[in-house]
mmCIF file of C-alpha atoms in Angstrom:
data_model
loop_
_atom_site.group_PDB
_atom_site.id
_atom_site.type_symbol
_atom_site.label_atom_id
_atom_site.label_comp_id
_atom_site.label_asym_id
_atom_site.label_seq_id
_atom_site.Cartn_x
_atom_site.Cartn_y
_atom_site.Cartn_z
ATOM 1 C CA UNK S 8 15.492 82.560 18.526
ATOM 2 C CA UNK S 9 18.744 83.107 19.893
ATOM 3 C CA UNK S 10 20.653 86.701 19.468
ATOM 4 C CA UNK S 11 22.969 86.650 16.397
ATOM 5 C CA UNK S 12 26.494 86.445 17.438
ATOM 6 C CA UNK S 13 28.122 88.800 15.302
ATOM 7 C CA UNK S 14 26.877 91.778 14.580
ATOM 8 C CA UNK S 15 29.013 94.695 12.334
ATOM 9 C CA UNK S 16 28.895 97.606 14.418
ATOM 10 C CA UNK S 17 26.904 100.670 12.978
ATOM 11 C CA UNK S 18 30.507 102.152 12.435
ATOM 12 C CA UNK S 19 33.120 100.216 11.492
ATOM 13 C CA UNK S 20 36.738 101.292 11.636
ATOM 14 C CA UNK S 21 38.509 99.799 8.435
ATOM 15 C CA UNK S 22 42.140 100.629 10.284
ATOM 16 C CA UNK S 23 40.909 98.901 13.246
ATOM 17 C CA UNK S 24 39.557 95.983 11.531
ATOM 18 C CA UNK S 25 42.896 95.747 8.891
ATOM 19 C CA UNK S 26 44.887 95.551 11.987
ATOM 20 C CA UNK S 27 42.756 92.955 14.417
ATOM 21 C CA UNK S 28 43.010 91.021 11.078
ATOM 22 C CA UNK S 29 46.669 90.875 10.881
ATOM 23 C CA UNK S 30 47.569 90.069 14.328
ATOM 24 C CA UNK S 31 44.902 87.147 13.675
ATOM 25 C CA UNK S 32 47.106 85.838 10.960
ATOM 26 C CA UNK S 33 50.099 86.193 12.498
ATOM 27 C CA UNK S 34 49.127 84.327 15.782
ATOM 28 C CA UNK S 35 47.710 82.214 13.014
ATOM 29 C CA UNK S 36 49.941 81.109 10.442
ATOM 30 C CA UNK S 37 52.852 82.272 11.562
ATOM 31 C CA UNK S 38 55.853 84.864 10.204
ATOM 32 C CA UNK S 39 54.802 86.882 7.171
ATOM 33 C CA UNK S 40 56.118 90.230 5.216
ATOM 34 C CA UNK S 41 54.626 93.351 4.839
ATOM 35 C CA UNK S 42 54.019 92.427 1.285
ATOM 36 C CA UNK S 43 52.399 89.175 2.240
ATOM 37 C CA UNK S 44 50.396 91.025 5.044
ATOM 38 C CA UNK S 45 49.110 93.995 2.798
ATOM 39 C CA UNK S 46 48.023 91.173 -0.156
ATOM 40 C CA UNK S 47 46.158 89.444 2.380
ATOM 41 C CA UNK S 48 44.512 92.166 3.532
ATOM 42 C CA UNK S 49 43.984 93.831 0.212
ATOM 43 C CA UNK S 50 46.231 96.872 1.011
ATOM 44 C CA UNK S 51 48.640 98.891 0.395
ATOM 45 C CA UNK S 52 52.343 98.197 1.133
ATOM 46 C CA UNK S 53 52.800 101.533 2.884
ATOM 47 C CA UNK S 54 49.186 101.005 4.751
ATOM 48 C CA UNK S 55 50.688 97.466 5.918
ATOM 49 C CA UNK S 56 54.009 98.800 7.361
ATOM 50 C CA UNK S 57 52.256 101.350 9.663
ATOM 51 C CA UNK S 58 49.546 98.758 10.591
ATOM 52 C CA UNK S 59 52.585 96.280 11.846
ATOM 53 C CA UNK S 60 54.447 98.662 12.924
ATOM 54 C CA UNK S 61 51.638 99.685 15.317
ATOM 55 C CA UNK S 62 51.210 95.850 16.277
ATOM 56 C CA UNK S 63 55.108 96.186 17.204
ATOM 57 C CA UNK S 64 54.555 98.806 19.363
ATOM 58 C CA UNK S 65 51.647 96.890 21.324
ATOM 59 C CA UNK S 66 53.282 93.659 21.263
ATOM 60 C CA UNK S 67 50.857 92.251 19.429
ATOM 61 C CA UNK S 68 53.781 91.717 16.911
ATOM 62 C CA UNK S 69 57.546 91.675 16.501
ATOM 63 C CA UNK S 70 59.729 92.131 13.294
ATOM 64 C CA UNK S 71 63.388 89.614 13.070
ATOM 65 C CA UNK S 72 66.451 90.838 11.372
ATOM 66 C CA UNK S 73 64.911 89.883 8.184
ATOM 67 C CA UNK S 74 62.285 92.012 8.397
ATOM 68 C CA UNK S 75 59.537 88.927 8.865
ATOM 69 C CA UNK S 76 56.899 89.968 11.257
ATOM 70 C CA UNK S 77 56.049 87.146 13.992
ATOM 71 C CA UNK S 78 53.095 87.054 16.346
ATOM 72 C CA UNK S 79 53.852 89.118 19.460
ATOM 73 C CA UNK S 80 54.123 88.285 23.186
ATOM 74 C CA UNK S 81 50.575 89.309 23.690
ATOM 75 C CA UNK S 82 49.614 86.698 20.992
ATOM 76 C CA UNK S 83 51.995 83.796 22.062
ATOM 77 C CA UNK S 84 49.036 81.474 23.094
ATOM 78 C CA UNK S 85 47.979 80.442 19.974
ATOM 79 C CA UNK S 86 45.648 77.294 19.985
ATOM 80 C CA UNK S 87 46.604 75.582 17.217
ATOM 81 C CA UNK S 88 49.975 75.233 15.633
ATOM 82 C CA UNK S 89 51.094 77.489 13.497
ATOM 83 C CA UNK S 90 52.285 75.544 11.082
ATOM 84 C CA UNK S 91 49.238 73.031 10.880
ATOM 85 C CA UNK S 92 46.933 75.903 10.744
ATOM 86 C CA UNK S 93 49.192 77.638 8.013
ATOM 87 C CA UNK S 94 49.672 74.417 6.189
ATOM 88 C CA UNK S 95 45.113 73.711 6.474
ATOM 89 C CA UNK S 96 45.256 76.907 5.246
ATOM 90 C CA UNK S 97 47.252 77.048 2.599
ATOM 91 C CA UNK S 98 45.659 73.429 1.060
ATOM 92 C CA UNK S 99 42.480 74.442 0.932
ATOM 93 C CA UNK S 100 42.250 78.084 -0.907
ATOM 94 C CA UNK S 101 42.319 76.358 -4.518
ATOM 95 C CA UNK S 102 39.461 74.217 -2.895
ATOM 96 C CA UNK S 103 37.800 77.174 -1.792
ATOM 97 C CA UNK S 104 38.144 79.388 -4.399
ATOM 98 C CA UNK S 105 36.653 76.473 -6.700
ATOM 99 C CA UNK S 106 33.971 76.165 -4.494
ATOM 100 C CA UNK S 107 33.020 79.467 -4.834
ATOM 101 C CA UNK S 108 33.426 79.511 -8.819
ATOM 102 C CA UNK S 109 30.825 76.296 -8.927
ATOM 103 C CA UNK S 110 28.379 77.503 -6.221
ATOM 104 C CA UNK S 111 28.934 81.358 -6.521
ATOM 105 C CA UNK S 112 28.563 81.128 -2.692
ATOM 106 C CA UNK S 113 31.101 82.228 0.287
ATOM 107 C CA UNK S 114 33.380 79.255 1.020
ATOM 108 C CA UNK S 115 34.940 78.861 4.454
ATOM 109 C CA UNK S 116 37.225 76.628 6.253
ATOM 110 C CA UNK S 117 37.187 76.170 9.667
ATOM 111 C CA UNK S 118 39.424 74.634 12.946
ATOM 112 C CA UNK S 119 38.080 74.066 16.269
ATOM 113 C CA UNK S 120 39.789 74.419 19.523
ATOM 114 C CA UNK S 121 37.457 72.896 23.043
ATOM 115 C CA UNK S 122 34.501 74.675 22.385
ATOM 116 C CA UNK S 123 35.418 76.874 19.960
ATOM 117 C CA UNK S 124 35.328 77.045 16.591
ATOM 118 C CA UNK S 125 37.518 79.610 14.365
ATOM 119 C CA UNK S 126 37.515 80.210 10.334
ATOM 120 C CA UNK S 127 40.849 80.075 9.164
ATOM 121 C CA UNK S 128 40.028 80.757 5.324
ATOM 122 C CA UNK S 129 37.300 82.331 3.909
ATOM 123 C CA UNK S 130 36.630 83.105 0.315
ATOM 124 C CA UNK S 131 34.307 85.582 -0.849
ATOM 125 C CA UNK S 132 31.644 85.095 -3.934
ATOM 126 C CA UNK S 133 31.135 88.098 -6.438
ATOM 127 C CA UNK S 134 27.051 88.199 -5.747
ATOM 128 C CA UNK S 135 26.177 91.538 -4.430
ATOM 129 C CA UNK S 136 24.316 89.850 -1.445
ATOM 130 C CA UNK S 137 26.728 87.985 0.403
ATOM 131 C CA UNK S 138 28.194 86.551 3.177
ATOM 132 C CA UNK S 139 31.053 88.405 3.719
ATOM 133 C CA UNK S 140 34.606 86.220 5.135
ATOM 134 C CA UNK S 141 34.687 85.298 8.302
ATOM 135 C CA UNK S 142 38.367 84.377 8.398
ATOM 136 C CA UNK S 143 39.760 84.915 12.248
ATOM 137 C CA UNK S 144 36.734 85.074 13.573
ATOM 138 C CA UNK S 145 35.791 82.786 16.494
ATOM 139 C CA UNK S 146 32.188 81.373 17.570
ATOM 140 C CA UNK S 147 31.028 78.621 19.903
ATOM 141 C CA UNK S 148 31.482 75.527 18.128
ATOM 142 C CA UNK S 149 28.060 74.044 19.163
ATOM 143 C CA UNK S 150 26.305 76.942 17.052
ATOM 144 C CA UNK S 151 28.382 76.588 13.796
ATOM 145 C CA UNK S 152 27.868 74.136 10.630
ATOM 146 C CA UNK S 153 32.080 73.235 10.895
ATOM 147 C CA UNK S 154 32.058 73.026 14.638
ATOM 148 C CA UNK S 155 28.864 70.987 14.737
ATOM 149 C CA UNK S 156 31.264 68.524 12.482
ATOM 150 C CA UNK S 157 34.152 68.478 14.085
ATOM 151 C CA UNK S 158 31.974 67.613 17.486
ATOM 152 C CA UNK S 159 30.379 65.137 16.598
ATOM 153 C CA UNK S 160 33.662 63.481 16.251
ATOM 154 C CA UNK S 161 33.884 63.375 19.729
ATOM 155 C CA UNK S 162 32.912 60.322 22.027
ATOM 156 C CA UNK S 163 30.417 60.798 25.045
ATOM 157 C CA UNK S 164 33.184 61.197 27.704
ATOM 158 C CA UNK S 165 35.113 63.542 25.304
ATOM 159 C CA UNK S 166 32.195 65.576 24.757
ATOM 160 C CA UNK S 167 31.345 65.425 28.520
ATOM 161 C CA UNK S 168 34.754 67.157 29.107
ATOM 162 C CA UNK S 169 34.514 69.874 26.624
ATOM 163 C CA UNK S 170 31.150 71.088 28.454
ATOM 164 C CA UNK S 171 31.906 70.042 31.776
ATOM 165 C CA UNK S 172 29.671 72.343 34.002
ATOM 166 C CA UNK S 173 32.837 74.004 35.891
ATOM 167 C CA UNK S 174 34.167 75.471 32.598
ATOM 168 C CA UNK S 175 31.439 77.752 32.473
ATOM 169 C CA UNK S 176 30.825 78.451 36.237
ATOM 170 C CA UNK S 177 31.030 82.050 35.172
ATOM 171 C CA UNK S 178 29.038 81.747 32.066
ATOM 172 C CA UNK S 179 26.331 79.006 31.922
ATOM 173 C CA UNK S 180 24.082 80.691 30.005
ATOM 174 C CA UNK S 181 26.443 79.716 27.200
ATOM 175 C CA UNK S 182 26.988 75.934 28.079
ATOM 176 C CA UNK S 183 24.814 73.698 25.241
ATOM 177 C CA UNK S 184 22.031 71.753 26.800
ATOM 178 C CA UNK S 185 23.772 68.008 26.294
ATOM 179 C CA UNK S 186 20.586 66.404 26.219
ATOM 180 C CA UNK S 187 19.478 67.911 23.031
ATOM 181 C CA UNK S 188 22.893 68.478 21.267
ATOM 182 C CA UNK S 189 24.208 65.345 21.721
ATOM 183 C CA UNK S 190 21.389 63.640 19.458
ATOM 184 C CA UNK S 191 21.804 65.867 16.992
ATOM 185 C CA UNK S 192 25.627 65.179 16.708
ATOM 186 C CA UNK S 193 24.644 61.565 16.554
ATOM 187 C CA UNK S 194 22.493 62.667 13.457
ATOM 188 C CA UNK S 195 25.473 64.396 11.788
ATOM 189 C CA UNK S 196 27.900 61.359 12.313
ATOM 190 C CA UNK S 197 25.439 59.642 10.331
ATOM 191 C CA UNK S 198 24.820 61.637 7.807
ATOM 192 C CA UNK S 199 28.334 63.052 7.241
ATOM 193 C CA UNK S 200 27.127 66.412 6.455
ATOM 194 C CA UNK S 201 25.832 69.862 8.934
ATOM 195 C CA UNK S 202 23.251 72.699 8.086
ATOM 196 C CA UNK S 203 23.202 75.428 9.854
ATOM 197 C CA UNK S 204 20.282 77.416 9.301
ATOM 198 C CA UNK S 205 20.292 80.634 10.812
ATOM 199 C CA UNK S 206 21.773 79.022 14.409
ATOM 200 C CA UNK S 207 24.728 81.578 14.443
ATOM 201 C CA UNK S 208 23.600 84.426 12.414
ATOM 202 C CA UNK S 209 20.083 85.562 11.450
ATOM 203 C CA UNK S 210 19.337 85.372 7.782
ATOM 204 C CA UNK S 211 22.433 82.889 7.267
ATOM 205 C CA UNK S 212 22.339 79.335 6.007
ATOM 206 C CA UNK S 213 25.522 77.352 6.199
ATOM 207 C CA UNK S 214 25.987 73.862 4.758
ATOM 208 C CA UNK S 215 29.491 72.125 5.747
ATOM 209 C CA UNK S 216 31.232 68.888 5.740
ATOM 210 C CA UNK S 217 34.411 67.355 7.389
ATOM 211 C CA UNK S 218 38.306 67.331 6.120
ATOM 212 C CA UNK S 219 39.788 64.198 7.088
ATOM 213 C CA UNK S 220 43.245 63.681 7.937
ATOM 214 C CA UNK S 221 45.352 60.342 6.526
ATOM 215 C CA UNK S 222 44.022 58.294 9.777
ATOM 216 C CA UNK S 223 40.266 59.200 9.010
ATOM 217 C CA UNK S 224 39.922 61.714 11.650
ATOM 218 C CA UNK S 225 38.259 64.886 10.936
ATOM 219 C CA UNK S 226 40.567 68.242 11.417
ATOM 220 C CA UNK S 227 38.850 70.767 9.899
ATOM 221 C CA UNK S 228 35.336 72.005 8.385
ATOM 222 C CA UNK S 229 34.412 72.707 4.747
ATOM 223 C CA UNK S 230 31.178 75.021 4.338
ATOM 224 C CA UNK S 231 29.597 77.183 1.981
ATOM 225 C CA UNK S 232 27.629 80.290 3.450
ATOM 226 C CA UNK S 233 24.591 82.170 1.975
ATOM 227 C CA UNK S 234 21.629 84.400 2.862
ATOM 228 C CA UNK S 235 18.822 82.156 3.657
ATOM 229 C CA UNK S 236 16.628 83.984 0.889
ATOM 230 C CA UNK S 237 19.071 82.054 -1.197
ATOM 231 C CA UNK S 238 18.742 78.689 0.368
ATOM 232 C CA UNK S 239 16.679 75.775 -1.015
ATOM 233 C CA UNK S 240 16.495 72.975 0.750
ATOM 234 C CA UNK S 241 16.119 70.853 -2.961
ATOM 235 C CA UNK S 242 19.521 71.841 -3.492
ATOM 236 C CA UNK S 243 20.911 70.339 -0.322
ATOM 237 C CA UNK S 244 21.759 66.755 -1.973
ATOM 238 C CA UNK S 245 23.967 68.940 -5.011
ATOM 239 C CA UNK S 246 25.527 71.040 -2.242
ATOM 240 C CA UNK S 247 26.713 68.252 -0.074
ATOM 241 C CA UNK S 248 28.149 66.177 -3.286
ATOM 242 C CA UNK S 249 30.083 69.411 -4.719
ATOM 243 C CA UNK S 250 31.877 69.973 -1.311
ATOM 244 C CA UNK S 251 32.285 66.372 -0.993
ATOM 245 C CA UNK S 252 33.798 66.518 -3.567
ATOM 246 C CA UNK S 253 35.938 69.533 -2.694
ATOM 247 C CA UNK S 254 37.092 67.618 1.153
ATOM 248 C CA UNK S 255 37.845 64.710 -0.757
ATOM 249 C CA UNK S 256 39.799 66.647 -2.870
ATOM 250 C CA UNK S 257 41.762 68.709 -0.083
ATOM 251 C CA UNK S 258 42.335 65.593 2.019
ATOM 252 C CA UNK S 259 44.775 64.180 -1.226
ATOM 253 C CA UNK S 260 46.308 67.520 -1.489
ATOM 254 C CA UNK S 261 47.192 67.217 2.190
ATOM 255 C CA UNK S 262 48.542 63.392 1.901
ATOM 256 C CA UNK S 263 50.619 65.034 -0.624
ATOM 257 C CA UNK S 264 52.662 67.274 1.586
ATOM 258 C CA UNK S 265 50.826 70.215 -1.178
#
């Protein structure tokens, strides 16, 4: 089995972490307040302000004459758009949140960039055994139940380019093997849904479908994480329907301009 891909370290720094996590949502979603960055990251006002104002002094953030923060020059090279990442975002907590009262499992919603695939919301569940949010984090989108999704979107030739060999001249140990990834996208076109069991984390189980934009693209992934000791594969069918359910919902929400 393959190494997990994140791992907490043995120590974690909660300043450290607080302020990786802000210049993520900055670069992000865009300009935000210290009251809007400390509610987000469930701190104080005063513990927000020297976070930023740390970020300022790194340029991994800058502050305006109204006293909005922006993403930095360091962070200028965001993938997505701000404001479509911001606006994904922003659509799909109610989703999420409901999600997570009907399944009491972590709800997540993710983007993907190439090969890449990054959580741009996460919502907790209250079970003491959890998967805990993943929002900002990034993970090769071939070993993720949203990424998986979102690729199998892709026609041969586009999926040709996204692994062409040359991308990962310095790193080929982490180019997919085509040959048996690219039947098992054809398998998730088909079925319209991903599972993920324990391909990016051990002792995680991820089940995701896509979020369709107004042309019937897909531009983002809806999942619901849990520790495999949870996971029963009877309950696959009732998972699937109830975030269904949940896309479907989203997708009018984002016709709407909401």
């Amino acid at each position: 089995m393959d190494k997990p891909l994140k791992t907490p370290p043995a120590y974690a720094i909660a300043s450290v972490d607080h302020a990786l996590r802000a210049a993520t949502i900055l670069q992000m979603e865009g300009p935000l307040t210290v009251s809007q960055i400390a509610e987000r990251l469930g701190v104080a006002r005063s513990t927000a302000h020297r976070l930023l104002a740390m970020l300022v002094y790194r340029d991994f953030a800058v502050q305006d004459d109204d006293r909005v923060y922006h993403a930095g020059p360091v962070l200028e090279l965001a993938a997505h758009s701000r404001s479509q990442v911001s606006l994904l975002r922003a659509a799909a907590l109610p989703h999420l949140r409901r999600i997570v009262d009907l399944l009491n499992e972590t709800a997540n919603l993710t983007v993907r960039t190439r090969d890449t695939a990054r959580f741009i919301a996460s919502v907790e569940c209250t079970q003491a055994l959890r998967v805990g949010s993943r929002e900002g984090m990034v993970f090769p989108a071939h070993r993720t139940t949203a990424g998986l999704l979102l690729l199998a979107e892709l026609t041969d030739e586009e999926l040709d380019d996204v692994y062409a060999p040359e991308r990962y001249r310095d790193r080929p140990g982490e180019r997919p093997d085509l040959a048996v990834l690219r039947p098992e996208l054809e398998r998730i076109g088909r079925g319209g849904f991903a599972v993920n069991q324990e391909r990016s984390e051990r002792g995680l189980v991820a089940v995701g479908v896509p979020v369709r934009d107004e042309d019937g693209g897909a531009v983002a992934g809806l999942s619901v994480s849990m520790p495999s000791v949870r996971y029963e594969p009877r309950r696959l069918r009732s998972l699937v329907a109830t975030l269904d359910a949940a896309a479907r919902a989203l997708e009018a929400d984002l016709a709407a301009g909401r």
